[in-house]
CSV table of C-alpha atoms in Angstrom, one decimal:
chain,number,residue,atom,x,y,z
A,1,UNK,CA,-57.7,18.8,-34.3
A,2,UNK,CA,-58.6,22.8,-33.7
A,3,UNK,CA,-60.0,23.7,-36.8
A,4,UNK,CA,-57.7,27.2,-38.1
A,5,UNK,CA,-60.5,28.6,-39.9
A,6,UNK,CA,-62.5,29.8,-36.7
A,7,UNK,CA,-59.1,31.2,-35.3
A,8,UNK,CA,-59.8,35.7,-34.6
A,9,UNK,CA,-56.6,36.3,-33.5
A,10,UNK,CA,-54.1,35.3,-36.3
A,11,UNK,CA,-50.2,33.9,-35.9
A,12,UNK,CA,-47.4,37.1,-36.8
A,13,UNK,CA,-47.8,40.0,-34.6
A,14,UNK,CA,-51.4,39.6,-33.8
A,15,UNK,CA,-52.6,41.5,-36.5
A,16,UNK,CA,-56.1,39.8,-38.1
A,17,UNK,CA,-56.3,40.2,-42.1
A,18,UNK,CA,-57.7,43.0,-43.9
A,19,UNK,CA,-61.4,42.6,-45.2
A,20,UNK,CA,-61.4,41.7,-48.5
A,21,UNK,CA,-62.3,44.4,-51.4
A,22,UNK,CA,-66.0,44.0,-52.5
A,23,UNK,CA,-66.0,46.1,-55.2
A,24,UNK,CA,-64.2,45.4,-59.1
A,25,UNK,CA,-62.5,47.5,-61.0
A,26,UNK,CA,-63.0,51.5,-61.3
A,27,UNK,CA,-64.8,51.4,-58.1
A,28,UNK,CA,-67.9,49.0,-59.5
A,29,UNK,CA,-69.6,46.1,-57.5
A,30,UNK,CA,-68.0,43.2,-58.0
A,31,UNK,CA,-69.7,40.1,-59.3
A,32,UNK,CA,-72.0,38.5,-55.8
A,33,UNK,CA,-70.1,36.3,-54.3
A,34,UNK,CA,-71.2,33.5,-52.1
A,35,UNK,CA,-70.5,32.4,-48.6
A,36,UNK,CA,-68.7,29.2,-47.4
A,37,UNK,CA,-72.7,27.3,-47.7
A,38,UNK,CA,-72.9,28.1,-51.6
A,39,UNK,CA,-75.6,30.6,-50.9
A,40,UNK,CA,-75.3,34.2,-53.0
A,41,UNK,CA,-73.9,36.7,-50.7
A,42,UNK,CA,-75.2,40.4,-51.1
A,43,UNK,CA,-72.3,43.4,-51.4
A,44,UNK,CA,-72.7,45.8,-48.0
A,45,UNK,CA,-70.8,48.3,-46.8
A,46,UNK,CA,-71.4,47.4,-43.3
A,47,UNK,CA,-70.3,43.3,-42.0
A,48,UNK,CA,-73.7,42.9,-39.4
A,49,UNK,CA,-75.7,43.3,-42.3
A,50,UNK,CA,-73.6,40.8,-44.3
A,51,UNK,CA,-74.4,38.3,-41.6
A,52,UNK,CA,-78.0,38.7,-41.5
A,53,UNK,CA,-77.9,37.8,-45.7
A,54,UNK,CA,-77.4,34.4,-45.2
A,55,UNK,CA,-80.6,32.5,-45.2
A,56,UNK,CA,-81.9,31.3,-41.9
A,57,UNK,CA,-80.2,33.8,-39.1
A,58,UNK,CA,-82.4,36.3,-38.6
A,59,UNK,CA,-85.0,33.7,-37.1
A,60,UNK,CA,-82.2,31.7,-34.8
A,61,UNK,CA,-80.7,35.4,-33.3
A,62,UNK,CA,-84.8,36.5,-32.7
A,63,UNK,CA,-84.7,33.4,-30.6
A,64,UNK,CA,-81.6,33.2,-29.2
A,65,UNK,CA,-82.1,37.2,-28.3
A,66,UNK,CA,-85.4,36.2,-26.7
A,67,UNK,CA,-83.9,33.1,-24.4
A,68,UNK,CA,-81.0,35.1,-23.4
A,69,UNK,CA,-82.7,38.2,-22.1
A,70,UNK,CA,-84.0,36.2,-18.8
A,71,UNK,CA,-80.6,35.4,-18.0
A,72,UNK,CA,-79.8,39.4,-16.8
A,73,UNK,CA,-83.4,38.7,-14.9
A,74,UNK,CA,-83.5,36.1,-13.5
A,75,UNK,CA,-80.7,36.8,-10.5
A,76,UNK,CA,-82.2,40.2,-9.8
A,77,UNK,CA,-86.3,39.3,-9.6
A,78,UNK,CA,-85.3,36.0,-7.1
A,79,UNK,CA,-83.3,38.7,-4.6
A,80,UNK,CA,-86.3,41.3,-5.3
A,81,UNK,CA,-88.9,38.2,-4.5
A,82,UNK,CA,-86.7,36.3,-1.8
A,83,UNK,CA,-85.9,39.5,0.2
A,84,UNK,CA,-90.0,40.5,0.2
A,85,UNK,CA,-91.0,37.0,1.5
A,86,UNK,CA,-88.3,36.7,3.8
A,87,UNK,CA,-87.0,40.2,4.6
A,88,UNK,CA,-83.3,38.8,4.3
A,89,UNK,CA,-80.9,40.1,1.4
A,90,UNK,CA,-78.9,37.7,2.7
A,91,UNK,CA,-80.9,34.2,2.3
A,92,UNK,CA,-81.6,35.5,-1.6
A,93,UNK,CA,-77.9,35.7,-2.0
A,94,UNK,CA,-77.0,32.8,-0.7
A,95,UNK,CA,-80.2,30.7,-3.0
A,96,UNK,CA,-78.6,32.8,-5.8
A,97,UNK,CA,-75.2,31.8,-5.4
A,98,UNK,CA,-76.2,28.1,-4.9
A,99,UNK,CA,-77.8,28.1,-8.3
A,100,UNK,CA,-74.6,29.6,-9.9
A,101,UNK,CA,-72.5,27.0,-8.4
A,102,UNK,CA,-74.8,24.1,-9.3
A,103,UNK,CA,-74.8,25.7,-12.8
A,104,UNK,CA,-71.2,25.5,-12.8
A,105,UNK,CA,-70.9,21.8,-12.4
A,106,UNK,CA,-73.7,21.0,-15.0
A,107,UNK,CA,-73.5,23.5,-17.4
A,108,UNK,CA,-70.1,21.7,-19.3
A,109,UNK,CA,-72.1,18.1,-19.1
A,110,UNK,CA,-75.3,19.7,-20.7
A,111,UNK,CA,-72.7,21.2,-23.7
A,112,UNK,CA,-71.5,17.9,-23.6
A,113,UNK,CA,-74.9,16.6,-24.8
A,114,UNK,CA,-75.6,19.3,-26.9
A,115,UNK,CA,-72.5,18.6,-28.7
A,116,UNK,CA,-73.1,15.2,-28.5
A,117,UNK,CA,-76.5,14.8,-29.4
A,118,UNK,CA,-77.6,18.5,-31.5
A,119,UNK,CA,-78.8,21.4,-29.8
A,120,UNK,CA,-82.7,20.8,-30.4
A,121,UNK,CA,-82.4,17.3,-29.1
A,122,UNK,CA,-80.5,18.4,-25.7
A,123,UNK,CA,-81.7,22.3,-25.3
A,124,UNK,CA,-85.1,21.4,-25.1
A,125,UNK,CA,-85.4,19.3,-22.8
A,126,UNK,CA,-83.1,20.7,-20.5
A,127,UNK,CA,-84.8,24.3,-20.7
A,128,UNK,CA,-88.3,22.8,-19.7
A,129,UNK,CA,-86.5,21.4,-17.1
A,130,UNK,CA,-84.9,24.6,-15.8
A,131,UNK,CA,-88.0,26.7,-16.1
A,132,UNK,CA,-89.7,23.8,-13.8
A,133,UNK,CA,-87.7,24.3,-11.7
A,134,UNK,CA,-87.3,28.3,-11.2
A,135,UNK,CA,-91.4,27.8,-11.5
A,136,UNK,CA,-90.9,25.3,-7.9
A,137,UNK,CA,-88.6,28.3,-6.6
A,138,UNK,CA,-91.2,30.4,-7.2
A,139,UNK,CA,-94.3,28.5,-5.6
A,140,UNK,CA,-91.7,27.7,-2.5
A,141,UNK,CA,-91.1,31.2,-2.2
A,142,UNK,CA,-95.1,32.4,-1.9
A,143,UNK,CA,-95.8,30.0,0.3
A,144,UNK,CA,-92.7,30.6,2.5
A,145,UNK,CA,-91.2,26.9,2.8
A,146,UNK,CA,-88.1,26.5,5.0
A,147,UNK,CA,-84.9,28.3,3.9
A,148,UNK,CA,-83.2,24.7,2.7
A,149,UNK,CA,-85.9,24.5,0.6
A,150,UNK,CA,-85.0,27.4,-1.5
A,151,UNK,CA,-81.2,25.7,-1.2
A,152,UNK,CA,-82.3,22.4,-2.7
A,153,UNK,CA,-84.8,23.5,-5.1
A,154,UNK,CA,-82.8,26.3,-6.6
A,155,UNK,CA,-80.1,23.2,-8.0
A,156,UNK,CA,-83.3,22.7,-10.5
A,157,UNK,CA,-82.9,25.6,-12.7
A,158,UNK,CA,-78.7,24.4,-12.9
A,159,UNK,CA,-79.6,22.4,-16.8
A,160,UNK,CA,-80.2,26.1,-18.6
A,161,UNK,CA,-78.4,25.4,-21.5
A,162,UNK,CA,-75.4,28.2,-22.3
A,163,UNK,CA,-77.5,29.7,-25.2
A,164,UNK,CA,-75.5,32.2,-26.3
A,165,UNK,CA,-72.8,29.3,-26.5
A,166,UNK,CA,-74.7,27.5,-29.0
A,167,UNK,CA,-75.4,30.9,-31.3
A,168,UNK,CA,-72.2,31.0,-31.5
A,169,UNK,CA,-71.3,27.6,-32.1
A,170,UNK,CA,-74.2,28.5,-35.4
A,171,UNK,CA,-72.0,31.0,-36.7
A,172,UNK,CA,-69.1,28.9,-36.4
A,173,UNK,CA,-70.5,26.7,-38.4
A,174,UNK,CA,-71.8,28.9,-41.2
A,175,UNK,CA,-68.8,31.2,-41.5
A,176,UNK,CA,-66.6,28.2,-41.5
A,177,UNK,CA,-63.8,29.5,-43.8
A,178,UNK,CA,-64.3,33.6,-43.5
A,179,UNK,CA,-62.6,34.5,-40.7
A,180,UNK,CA,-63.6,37.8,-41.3
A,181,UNK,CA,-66.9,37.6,-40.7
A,182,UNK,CA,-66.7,35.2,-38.4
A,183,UNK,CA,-65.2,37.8,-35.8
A,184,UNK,CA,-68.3,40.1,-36.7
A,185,UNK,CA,-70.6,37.6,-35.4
A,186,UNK,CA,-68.3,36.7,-32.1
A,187,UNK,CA,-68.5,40.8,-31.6
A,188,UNK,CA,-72.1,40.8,-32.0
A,189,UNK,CA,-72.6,37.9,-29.9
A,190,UNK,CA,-71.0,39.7,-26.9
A,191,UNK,CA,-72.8,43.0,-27.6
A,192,UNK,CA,-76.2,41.3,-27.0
A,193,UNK,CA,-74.8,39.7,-24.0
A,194,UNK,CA,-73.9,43.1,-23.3
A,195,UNK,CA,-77.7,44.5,-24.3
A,196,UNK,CA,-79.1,41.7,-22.1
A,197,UNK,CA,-77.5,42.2,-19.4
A,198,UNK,CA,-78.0,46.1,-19.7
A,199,UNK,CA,-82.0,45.3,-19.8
A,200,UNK,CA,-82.5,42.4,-18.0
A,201,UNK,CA,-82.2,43.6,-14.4
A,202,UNK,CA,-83.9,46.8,-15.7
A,203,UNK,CA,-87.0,44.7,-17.0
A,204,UNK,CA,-86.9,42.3,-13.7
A,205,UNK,CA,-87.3,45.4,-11.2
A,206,UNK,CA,-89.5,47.5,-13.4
A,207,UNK,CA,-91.9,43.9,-13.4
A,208,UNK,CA,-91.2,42.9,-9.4
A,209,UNK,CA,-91.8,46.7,-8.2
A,210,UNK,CA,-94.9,47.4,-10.3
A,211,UNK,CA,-96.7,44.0,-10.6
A,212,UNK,CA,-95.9,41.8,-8.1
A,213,UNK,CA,-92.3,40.2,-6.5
A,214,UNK,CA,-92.9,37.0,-8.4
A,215,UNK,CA,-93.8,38.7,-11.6
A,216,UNK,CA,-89.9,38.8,-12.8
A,217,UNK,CA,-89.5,35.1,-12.5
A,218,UNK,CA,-92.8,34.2,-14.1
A,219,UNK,CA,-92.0,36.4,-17.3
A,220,UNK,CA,-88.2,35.1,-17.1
A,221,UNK,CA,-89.6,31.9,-17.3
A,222,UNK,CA,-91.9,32.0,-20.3
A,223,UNK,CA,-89.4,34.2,-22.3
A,224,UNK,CA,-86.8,31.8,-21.8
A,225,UNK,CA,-88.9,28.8,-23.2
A,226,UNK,CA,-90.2,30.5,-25.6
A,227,UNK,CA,-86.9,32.0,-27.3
A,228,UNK,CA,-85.4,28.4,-26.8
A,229,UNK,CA,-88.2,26.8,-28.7
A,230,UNK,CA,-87.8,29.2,-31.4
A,231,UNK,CA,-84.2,29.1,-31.4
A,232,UNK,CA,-84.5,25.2,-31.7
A,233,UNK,CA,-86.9,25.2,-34.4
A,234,UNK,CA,-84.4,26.7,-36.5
A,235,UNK,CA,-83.0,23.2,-38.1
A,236,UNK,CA,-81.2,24.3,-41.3
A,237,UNK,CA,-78.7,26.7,-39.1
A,238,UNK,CA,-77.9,23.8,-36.6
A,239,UNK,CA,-74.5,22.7,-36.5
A,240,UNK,CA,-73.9,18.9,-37.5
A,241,UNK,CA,-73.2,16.8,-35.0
A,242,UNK,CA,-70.3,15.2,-35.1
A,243,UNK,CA,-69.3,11.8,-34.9
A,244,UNK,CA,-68.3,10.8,-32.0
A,245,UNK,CA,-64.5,10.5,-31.2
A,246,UNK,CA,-61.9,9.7,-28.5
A,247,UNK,CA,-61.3,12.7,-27.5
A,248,UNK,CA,-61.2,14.1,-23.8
A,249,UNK,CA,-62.7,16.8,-21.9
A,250,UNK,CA,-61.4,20.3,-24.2
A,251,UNK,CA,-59.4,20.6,-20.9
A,252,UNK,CA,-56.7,18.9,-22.5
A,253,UNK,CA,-56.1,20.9,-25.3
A,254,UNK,CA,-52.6,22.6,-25.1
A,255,UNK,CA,-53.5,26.0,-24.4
A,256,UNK,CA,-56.7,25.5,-22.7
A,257,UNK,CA,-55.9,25.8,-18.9
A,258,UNK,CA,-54.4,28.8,-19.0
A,259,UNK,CA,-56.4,30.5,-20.8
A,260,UNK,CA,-59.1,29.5,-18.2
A,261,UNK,CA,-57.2,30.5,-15.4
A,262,UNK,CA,-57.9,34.0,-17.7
A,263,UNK,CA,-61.4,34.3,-17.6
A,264,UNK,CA,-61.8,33.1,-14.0
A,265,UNK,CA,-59.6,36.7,-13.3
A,266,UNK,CA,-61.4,38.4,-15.8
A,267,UNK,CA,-65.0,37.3,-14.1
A,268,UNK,CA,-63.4,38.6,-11.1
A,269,UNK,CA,-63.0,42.0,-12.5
A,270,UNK,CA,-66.8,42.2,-13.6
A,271,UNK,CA,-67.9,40.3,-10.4
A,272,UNK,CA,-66.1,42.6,-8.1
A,273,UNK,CA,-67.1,45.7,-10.0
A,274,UNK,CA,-70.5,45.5,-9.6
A,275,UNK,CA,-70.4,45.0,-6.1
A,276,UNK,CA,-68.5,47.7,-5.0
A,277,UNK,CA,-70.6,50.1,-7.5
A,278,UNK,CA,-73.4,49.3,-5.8
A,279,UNK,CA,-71.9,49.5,-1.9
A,280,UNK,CA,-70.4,53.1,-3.5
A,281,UNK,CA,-73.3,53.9,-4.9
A,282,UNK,CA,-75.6,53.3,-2.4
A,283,UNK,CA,-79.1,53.7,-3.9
A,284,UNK,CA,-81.7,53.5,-6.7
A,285,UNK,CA,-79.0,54.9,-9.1
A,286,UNK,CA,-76.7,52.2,-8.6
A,287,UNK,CA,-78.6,50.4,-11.5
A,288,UNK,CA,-78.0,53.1,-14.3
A,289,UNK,CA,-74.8,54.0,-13.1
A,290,UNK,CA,-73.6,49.6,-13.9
A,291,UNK,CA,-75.8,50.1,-16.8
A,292,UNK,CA,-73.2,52.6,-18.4
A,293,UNK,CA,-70.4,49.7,-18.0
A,294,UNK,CA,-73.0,47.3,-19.8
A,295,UNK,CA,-73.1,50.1,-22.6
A,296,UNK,CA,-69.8,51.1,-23.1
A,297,UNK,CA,-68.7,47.4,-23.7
A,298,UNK,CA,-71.7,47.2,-26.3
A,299,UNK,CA,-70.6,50.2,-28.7
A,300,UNK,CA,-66.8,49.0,-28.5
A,301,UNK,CA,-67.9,45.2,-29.1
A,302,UNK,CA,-70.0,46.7,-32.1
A,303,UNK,CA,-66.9,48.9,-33.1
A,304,UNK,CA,-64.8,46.2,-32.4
A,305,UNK,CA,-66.6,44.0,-35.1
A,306,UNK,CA,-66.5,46.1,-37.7
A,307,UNK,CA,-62.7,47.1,-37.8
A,308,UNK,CA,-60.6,45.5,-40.1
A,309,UNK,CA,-57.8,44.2,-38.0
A,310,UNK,CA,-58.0,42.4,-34.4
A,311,UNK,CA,-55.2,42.2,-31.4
A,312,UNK,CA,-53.7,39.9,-29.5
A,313,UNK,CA,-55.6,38.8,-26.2
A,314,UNK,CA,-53.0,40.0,-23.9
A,315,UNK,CA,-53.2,43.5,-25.7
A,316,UNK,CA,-56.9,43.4,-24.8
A,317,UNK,CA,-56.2,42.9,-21.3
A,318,UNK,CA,-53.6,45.2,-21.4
A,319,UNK,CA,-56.1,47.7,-22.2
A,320,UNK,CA,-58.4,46.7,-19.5
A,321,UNK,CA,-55.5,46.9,-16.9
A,322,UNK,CA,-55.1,50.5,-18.0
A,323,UNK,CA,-59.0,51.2,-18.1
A,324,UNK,CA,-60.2,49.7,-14.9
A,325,UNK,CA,-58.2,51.9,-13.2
A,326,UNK,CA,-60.9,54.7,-14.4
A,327,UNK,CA,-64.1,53.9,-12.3
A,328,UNK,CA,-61.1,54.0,-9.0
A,329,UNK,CA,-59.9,57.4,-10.0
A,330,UNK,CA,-63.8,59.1,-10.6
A,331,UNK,CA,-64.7,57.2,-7.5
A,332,UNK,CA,-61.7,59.0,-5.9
A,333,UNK,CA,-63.7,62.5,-6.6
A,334,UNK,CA,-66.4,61.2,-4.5
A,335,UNK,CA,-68.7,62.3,-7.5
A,336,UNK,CA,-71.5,60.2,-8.9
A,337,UNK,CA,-71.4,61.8,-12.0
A,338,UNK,CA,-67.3,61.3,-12.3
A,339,UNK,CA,-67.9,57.4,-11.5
A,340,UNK,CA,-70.2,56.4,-14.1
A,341,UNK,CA,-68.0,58.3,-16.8
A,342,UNK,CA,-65.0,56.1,-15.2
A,343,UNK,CA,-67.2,53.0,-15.8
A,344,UNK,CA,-68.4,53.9,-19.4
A,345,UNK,CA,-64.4,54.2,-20.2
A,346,UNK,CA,-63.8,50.9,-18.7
A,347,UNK,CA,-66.7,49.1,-20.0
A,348,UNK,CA,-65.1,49.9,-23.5
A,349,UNK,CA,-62.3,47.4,-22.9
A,350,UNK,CA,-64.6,44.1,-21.5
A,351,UNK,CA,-66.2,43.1,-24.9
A,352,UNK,CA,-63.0,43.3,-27.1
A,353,UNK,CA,-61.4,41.1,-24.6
A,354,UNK,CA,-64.4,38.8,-25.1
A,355,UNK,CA,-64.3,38.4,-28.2
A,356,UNK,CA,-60.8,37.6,-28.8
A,357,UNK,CA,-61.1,35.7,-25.5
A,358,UNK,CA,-64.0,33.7,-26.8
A,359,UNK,CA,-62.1,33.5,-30.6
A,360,UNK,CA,-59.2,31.6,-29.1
A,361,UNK,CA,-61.4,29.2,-27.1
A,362,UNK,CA,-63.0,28.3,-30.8
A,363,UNK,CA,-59.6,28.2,-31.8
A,364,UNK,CA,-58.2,25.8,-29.1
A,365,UNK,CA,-61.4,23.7,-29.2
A,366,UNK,CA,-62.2,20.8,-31.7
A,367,UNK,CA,-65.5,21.7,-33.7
A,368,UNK,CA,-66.9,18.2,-32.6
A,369,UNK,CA,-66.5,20.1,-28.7
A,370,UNK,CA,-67.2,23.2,-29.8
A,371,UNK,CA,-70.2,24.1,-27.0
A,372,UNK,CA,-68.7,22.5,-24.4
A,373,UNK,CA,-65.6,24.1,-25.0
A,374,UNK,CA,-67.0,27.4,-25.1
A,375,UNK,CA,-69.1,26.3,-21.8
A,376,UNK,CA,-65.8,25.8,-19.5
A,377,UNK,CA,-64.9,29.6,-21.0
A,378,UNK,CA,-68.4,30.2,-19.1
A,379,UNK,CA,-68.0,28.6,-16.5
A,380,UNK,CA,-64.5,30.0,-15.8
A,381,UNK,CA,-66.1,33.7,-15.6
A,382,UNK,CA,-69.1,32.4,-13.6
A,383,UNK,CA,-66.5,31.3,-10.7
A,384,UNK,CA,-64.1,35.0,-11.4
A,385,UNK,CA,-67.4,36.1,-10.7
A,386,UNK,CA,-68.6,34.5,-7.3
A,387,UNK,CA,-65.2,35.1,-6.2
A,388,UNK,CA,-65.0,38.9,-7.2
A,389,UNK,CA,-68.5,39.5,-5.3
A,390,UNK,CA,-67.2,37.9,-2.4
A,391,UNK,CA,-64.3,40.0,-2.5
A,392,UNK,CA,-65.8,43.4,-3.8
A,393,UNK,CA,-68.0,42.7,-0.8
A,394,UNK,CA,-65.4,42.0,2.2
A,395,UNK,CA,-63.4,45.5,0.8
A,396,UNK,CA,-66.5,47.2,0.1
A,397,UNK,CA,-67.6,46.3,4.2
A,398,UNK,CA,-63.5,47.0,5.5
A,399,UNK,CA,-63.1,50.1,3.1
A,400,UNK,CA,-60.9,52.4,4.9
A,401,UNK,CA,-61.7,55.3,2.1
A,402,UNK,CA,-64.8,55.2,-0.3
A,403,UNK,CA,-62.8,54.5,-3.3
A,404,UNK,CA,-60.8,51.5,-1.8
A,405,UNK,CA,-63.3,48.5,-3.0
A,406,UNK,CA,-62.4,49.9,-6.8
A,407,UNK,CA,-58.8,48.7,-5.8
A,408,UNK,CA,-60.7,44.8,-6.3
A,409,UNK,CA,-61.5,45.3,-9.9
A,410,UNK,CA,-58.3,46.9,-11.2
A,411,UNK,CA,-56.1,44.4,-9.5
A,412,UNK,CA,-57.7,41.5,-10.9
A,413,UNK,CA,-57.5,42.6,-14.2
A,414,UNK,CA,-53.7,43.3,-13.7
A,415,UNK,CA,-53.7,40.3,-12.8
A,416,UNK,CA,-55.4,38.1,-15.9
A,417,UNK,CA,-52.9,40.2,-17.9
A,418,UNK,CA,-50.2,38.9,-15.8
A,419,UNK,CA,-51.5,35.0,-16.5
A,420,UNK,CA,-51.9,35.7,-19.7
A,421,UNK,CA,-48.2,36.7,-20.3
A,422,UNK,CA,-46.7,34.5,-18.1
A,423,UNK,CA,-48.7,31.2,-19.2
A,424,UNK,CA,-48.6,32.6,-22.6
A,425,UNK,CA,-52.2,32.3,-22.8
A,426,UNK,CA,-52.5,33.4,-26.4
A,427,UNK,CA,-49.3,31.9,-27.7
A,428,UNK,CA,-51.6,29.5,-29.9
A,429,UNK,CA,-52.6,32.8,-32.0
């Protein structure tokens, strides 16, 4: 059965409850209280400092930070080192998209496992296995092996396990009961998804350009090991696992498909976004100009966190209807300048959506499925976003004003708020 005490988004109006007072009588601190573990829990003004209090966190997120920085690299230093072996944007695209379609199809039986079996016991191994295999890619790439070789060997790096995923399935686990602070950690989650995916093509092209174009990959690589085996060495965090049951695939939870059918339009908006920035764009300042989407979803996930009440999902997406519609009116200007401030404005709505998003998938998920749960929300984006590049790209190419290809983005977030109301994604809150 779901498990009410991870739920974000609360039943009534969609109004989450107020943080608790931490202070007694007259304005002094209270006695310490202790978390849902038994540990003593410190008074703090401000909840990510709260989280970092219980014993054992700090040295999982250093880790977890660590193994998920490659993944914002890892795409951009294979088209940087494809494209200089091969001179063809086009063959590193196509490797690229191969990967993220085998990823796809293993990525929910690898949370399977995890879930199954504990995250050391299954992350591990399938991480030495991934970096293998981007470590073939590589060596295939300098010595310039036929094209379906790059096809075939890219389907190695498809067992990286979903780490962010699994932090979050360690929160789950030691906020069990405090809702509160439970959503603090979700919204601190996305913000370093946001932060790595801000750097991580940064880092990859700074490396590739000034090194060599295998350089990304080979740092990506050893990062991503590294973090994992940190992260995994972090035993007395680990979620339980849980014995085994009956159950299905989280598929079959009421609720569950439709909220899917959710993220695979919300992927579209970031998927399609991206690629018509950069076709608008046209040049070395397409990076920073993305990179102000990254960072206006970071400061509202980080706001988002600390406030004291939550929405509803489809009021999140409501706001990200409204807010996409931003980067297509700057763009409309034909100004640079008036395009990234449309994209900072817009970004603001992507991690709120996320973490309520990501809240109701823990909410509709049995804690025994919990990673695998969370994986399908993954993969669900990962497939919005393959078919919002194509698409970004085809209006981007048959554009019959500059602006047009921002049509992409706005309309697929009309239209996740359109599921989302008519399936009643978020009728389980």
């Amino acid at each position: 059965m779901p498990q009410p005490d991870l739920l974000l988004t609360p039943a009534g109006p969609g109004l989450a409850p107020r943080h608790r007072d931490h202070t007694g009588p007259a304005g002094h601190d209270a006695a310490p209280r202790r978390d849902p573990r038994g540990h003593r829990r410190t008074a703090s003004r401000t909840p990510y400092l709260r989280l970092f209090h219980l014993p054992g966190t700090r040295a999982f997120v250093a880790g977890n930070l660590i193994a998920r920085l490659p993944m914002g690299m890892f795409g951009v230093s294979a088209v940087i080192m494809i494209a200089a072996a091969y001179g063809s944007y086009a063959l590193a695209g196509g490797v690229i998209a191969t990967g993220m379609a085998a990823g796809a199809v293993t990525a929910p039986w690898i949370a399977r496992l995890v879930d199954r079996y504990g995250q050391a016991r299954i992350a591990v191994p399938a991480t030495v296995h991934a970096v293998l295999g981007h470590l073939v890619l590589l060596l295939c790439v300098h010595e310039k092996a036929p094209a379906w070789a790059l096809f075939a060997v890219t389907a190695l790096t498809a067992t990286a396990p979903n780490t962010g995923g699994m932090s979050r399935a360690r929160w789950a686990h030691l906020l069990k009961g405090d809702p509160d602070a439970l959503h603090t950690a979700n919204a601190f989650e996305q913000a370093t998804d946001e932060l790595c995916f801000m750097l991580g093509p940064v880092v990859a092209a700074l490396l590739c350009s000034t090194l060599f174009p295998e350089a990304g990959t080979l740092v990506g690589a050893a990062l991503f090991l590294t973090g994992v085996l940190i992260f995994a060495a972090q035993r007395s965090t680990e979620p339980p696992v849980a014995p085994r049951t009956a159950a299905g695939s989280p598929l079959r939870a009421p609720g569950m498909a439709p909220l899917l059918a959710v993220f695979l339009a919300t992927g579209a908006v970031f998927g399609s976004m991206e690629v018509v920035t950069v076709a608008f764009v046209d040049g070395p300042v397409a990076g920073p100009v993305l990179a102000l989407q990254a960072a206006g979803s970071c400061a509202a996930g980080l706001l988002y966190g600390r406030a004291r009440r939550t929405v509803r999902l489809r009021t999140c997406l409501a706001a990200m209807a409204a807010l996409m519609t931003m980067p297509l009116l700057g763009a409309s200007t034909g100004s640079t300048a008036a395009l990234a401030a449309g994209l900072l404005l817009a970004g603001m709505a992507t991690a709120p959506t996320m973490v309520t998003g990501m809240g109701l998938v823990q909410r509709l998920t049995p804690a025994s499925q919990l990673n695998e749960g969370m994986t399908l929300a993954v993969t669900a984006l990962l497939g919005g976003i393959a078919a919002g590049s194509a698409t970004g790209g085809w209006a981007a190419d048959h554009a019959p004003f500059a602006a047009f290809g921002f049509l992409v983005p706005a309309a697929a977030a009309a239209l996740a708020l359109a599921v989302c109301a008519v399936a009643r994604a978020d009728a389980r809150t």
